[in-house]
Amino acid sequence: MTLQWTFVATCLYVEIFVVTCLLLPFISPSRWQKVFRSRILAGLQNYANIYFNIFIAILLLLFFESVREVRKYSEPMEAEDLKHHPEAETLYHMKLFRAQRNLYIAGFALFLWFIIRRLVVLIAKEATLSAESQAARRQAQSATEAASRMLDEKDNTKNKKKEDGEKTSEGDTGAGDKDSTAAALKKTKDELESTKEELYHAKMEFASMKKQAESVTTEYDRLLEEHAKLQKKLSVLEGDSGDKETKKDN
């Protein structure tokens, strides 16, 4: 096997190994994404298309060369060559076998090269979609939590407003009761003031009546004293008149 076909066969074996690794089920696309974005492969990504196109061009040239050789050795040999060189037929079939082998190697290498590229693209897309789905799931979860919190806050606000309304109604009822109590208290105060005034007037009348009674008592005592004095004077006068009549009779 010449050097170029040895190179193609080596590439074919490497491609088979790479495809087998890419198809392993226990290696996740996210892990392959980390491998693709590693420092070693990151430097090759800028020139990946160039390398891909160059390798395809090389494989295509070798594939067309193998096709040409297969067509060349597929033609039947002339009878004269077989008569003069009996071993030429064996050599001819050996070259045909090598040409067919090179055709298969180049064809499979070219085919697997496209398969590897497609697998890498699909794995990268799957890893990206998986990351986006996880991010969307997290966003949906956070949105759900935020919505639940908003609903809870809304319910709490409604309950608070309801409680405030009940307190306001109770406050209005209490205010009405307070107003009625204040009115009753004011009425009671007014009645108390009027009662105090009546009591004051009664006390004043009692005091005036007491003074009048005291003055009447004093006047009565004075009149009694004058009556006693007059009674004494009268008795004295009666005694004097009796003595005078006795003297006249004598």
Coordinates of C-alpha atoms in Angstrom, one line a residue:
M1 CA 0.0 0.0 0.0
T2 CA 1.4 3.3 -1.0
L3 CA 1.8 6.3 1.3
Q4 CA -1.4 8.2 0.2
W5 CA -3.6 5.1 0.7
T6 CA -2.0 4.3 4.0
F7 CA -2.9 7.9 5.0
V8 CA -6.5 7.4 3.8
A9 CA -6.8 4.1 5.7
T10 CA -5.5 5.7 8.9
C11 CA -8.0 8.5 8.5
L12 CA -10.8 5.9 8.0
Y13 CA -9.8 4.1 11.2
V14 CA -9.7 7.3 13.1
E15 CA -13.1 8.3 11.8
I16 CA -14.6 5.0 12.8
F17 CA -13.2 5.5 16.3
V18 CA -14.5 9.1 16.5
V19 CA -18.0 8.1 15.2
T20 CA -18.1 5.3 17.8
C21 CA -17.2 7.8 20.6
L22 CA -19.8 10.3 19.4
L23 CA -22.5 7.6 19.4
L24 CA -21.8 6.4 23.0
P25 CA -25.0 6.9 24.9
F26 CA -23.5 7.6 28.4
I27 CA -21.7 10.8 27.1
S28 CA -24.1 13.7 27.2
P29 CA -24.2 16.4 24.6
S30 CA -23.4 19.0 27.2
R31 CA -20.1 17.2 27.9
W32 CA -19.3 17.0 24.2
Q33 CA -20.1 20.8 24.1
K34 CA -17.5 21.4 26.8
V35 CA -15.0 19.3 24.8
F36 CA -15.7 21.3 21.6
R37 CA -15.3 24.5 23.5
S38 CA -12.0 23.5 25.1
R39 CA -8.9 25.5 24.6
I40 CA -7.4 22.8 22.3
L41 CA -10.3 22.8 19.9
A42 CA -11.2 26.4 20.3
G43 CA -8.1 27.5 18.4
L44 CA -9.1 25.1 15.5
Q45 CA -12.7 26.3 15.2
N46 CA -11.7 29.5 13.4
Y47 CA -10.1 27.4 10.6
A48 CA -12.4 24.4 10.9
N49 CA -14.1 25.1 7.6
I50 CA -10.8 25.5 5.8
Y51 CA -9.5 22.2 7.2
F52 CA -12.8 20.5 6.4
N53 CA -12.8 21.6 2.8
I54 CA -9.1 20.8 2.3
F55 CA -9.6 17.3 3.6
I56 CA -12.7 16.8 1.5
A57 CA -10.7 17.9 -1.6
I58 CA -7.9 15.4 -0.8
L59 CA -10.4 12.5 -0.3
L60 CA -12.3 13.4 -3.5
L61 CA -9.1 13.4 -5.5
L62 CA -8.1 10.0 -4.1
F63 CA -11.6 8.7 -4.6
F64 CA -11.7 9.7 -8.2
E65 CA -8.2 8.2 -8.6
S66 CA -9.4 4.9 -7.2
V67 CA -12.5 5.0 -9.5
R68 CA -10.2 5.6 -12.5
E69 CA -8.0 2.7 -11.5
V70 CA -11.0 0.4 -11.0
R71 CA -12.3 1.3 -14.4
K72 CA -8.8 0.8 -15.9
Y73 CA -8.4 -2.7 -14.4
S74 CA -12.0 -3.7 -15.0
E75 CA -11.4 -3.9 -18.8
P76 CA -10.7 -7.5 -20.0
M77 CA -7.1 -8.3 -21.1
E78 CA -6.3 -9.1 -24.7
A79 CA -5.8 -12.7 -25.6
E80 CA -2.3 -12.2 -27.0
D81 CA -1.1 -10.7 -23.7
L82 CA -2.4 -13.8 -21.9
K83 CA -0.6 -16.1 -24.3
H84 CA 2.7 -14.4 -24.0
H85 CA 2.5 -13.6 -20.2
P86 CA 0.4 -16.2 -18.3
E87 CA 1.2 -14.5 -15.0
A88 CA -0.1 -11.2 -16.2
E89 CA -3.7 -12.2 -15.4
T90 CA -2.9 -12.8 -11.8
L91 CA -1.1 -9.5 -11.6
Y92 CA -4.0 -7.8 -13.4
H93 CA -6.5 -9.1 -10.9
M94 CA -4.3 -8.1 -8.0
K95 CA -4.2 -4.6 -9.2
L96 CA -7.9 -4.6 -9.7
F97 CA -8.4 -5.8 -6.1
R98 CA -6.1 -3.0 -4.8
A99 CA -8.0 -0.4 -6.9
Q100 CA -11.3 -1.7 -5.5
R101 CA -9.9 -1.7 -2.0
N102 CA -8.7 1.9 -2.4
L103 CA -12.1 2.8 -3.8
Y104 CA -13.8 1.4 -0.7
I105 CA -11.4 3.0 1.7
A106 CA -11.6 6.4 0.1
G107 CA -15.4 6.2 -0.3
F108 CA -16.0 5.2 3.4
A109 CA -13.5 7.8 4.6
L110 CA -15.3 10.5 2.6
F111 CA -18.7 9.3 3.8
L112 CA -17.6 9.1 7.5
W113 CA -16.1 12.6 7.2
F114 CA -19.5 14.0 6.3
I115 CA -21.1 11.9 9.1
I116 CA -18.7 13.2 11.7
R117 CA -19.4 16.8 10.7
R118 CA -23.1 16.2 10.8
L119 CA -22.9 14.5 14.2
V120 CA -20.8 17.3 15.6
V121 CA -23.3 19.9 14.4
L122 CA -26.3 17.9 15.8
I123 CA -24.6 17.3 19.1
A124 CA -23.8 21.1 19.4
K125 CA -27.3 22.0 18.6
E126 CA -28.7 19.5 21.0
A127 CA -26.5 20.8 23.8
T128 CA -27.6 24.4 23.0
L129 CA -31.2 23.4 22.9
S130 CA -30.8 21.5 26.2
A131 CA -29.2 24.6 27.8
E132 CA -31.9 26.8 26.4
S133 CA -34.6 24.4 27.7
Q134 CA -33.1 24.3 31.1
A135 CA -32.9 28.1 31.1
A136 CA -36.5 28.3 29.9
R137 CA -37.5 25.8 32.6
R138 CA -35.7 27.9 35.3
Q139 CA -37.4 31.1 34.0
A140 CA -40.8 29.3 33.9
Q141 CA -40.2 28.1 37.5
S142 CA -39.1 31.6 38.6
A143 CA -42.1 33.1 36.8
T144 CA -44.4 30.6 38.4
E145 CA -42.9 31.4 41.8
A146 CA -43.2 35.1 41.1
A147 CA -46.8 34.7 40.0
S148 CA -47.6 32.6 43.1
R149 CA -46.0 35.3 45.3
M150 CA -48.0 38.0 43.5
L151 CA -51.2 36.0 44.0
D152 CA -50.4 35.6 47.7
E153 CA -49.6 39.3 48.0
K154 CA -52.9 40.1 46.2
D155 CA -54.8 37.8 48.5
N156 CA -53.1 39.4 51.5
T157 CA -53.9 42.8 50.2
K158 CA -57.6 41.8 49.7
N159 CA -57.7 40.4 53.2
K160 CA -56.1 43.5 54.6
K161 CA -58.5 45.7 52.7
K162 CA -61.4 43.6 54.0
E163 CA -60.1 43.8 57.6
D164 CA -59.6 47.6 57.2
G165 CA -63.2 47.8 55.9
E166 CA -64.5 45.9 58.8
K167 CA -62.5 48.0 61.2
T168 CA -63.8 51.2 59.4
S169 CA -67.4 49.9 59.8
E170 CA -66.7 49.1 63.4
G171 CA -65.2 52.5 63.8
D172 CA -68.2 54.1 62.3
T173 CA -70.5 52.1 64.6
G174 CA -68.3 53.1 67.5
A175 CA -68.3 56.7 66.4
G176 CA -72.1 56.6 66.3
D177 CA -72.2 55.0 69.8
K178 CA -69.7 57.6 71.0
D179 CA -71.8 60.4 69.6
S180 CA -75.0 59.1 71.3
T181 CA -73.0 58.6 74.5
A182 CA -71.7 62.2 74.2
A183 CA -75.2 63.5 73.6
A184 CA -76.5 61.6 76.6
L185 CA -73.6 62.8 78.7
K186 CA -74.2 66.4 77.6
K187 CA -77.9 66.0 78.5
T188 CA -77.0 64.6 81.9
K189 CA -74.6 67.5 82.5
D190 CA -77.3 70.0 81.5
E191 CA -79.7 68.3 83.9
L192 CA -77.0 68.3 86.6
E193 CA -76.4 72.0 86.0
S194 CA -80.1 72.8 86.2
T195 CA -80.4 70.7 89.4
K196 CA -77.4 72.5 90.9
E197 CA -79.1 75.9 90.0
E198 CA -82.4 74.7 91.6
L199 CA -80.5 73.5 94.6
Y200 CA -78.7 76.8 94.9
H201 CA -82.0 78.7 94.6
A202 CA -83.5 76.4 97.2
K203 CA -80.6 77.0 99.5
M204 CA -80.9 80.8 99.0
E205 CA -84.7 80.6 99.7
F206 CA -84.0 78.5 102.8
A207 CA -81.4 81.0 104.0
S208 CA -83.8 83.9 103.4
M209 CA -86.6 82.0 105.2
K210 CA -84.2 81.2 108.0
K211 CA -83.2 84.9 108.3
Q212 CA -86.9 85.9 108.3
A213 CA -87.6 83.3 111.0
E214 CA -84.8 84.6 113.1
S215 CA -86.0 88.2 112.6
V216 CA -89.5 87.1 113.5
T217 CA -88.2 85.3 116.6
T218 CA -86.2 88.4 117.6
E219 CA -89.2 90.6 117.1
Y220 CA -91.4 88.2 119.0
D221 CA -88.9 88.2 121.9
R222 CA -88.8 92.0 121.8
L223 CA -92.6 92.2 121.8
L224 CA -92.7 89.8 124.8
E225 CA -90.3 92.0 126.7
E226 CA -92.3 95.1 125.9
H227 CA -95.5 93.2 126.9
A228 CA -93.8 92.2 130.1
K229 CA -92.7 95.8 130.7
L230 CA -96.2 97.1 130.0
Q231 CA -97.7 94.4 132.2
K232 CA -95.4 95.6 135.0
K233 CA -96.3 99.2 134.4
L234 CA -100.0 98.3 134.4
S235 CA -99.7 96.4 137.6
V236 CA -97.8 99.3 139.2
L237 CA -100.5 101.7 138.0
E238 CA -103.3 99.6 139.3
G239 CA -101.5 99.3 142.7
D240 CA -101.2 103.1 143.0
S241 CA -104.8 103.7 142.1
G242 CA -105.9 101.2 144.8
D243 CA -103.9 103.0 147.4
K244 CA -105.4 106.3 146.5
E245 CA -109.0 105.0 146.8
T246 CA -108.2 103.5 150.2
K247 CA -106.9 106.8 151.4
K248 CA -110.0 108.6 150.2
D249 CA -112.3 106.2 152.0
N250 CA -110.4 106.8 155.3

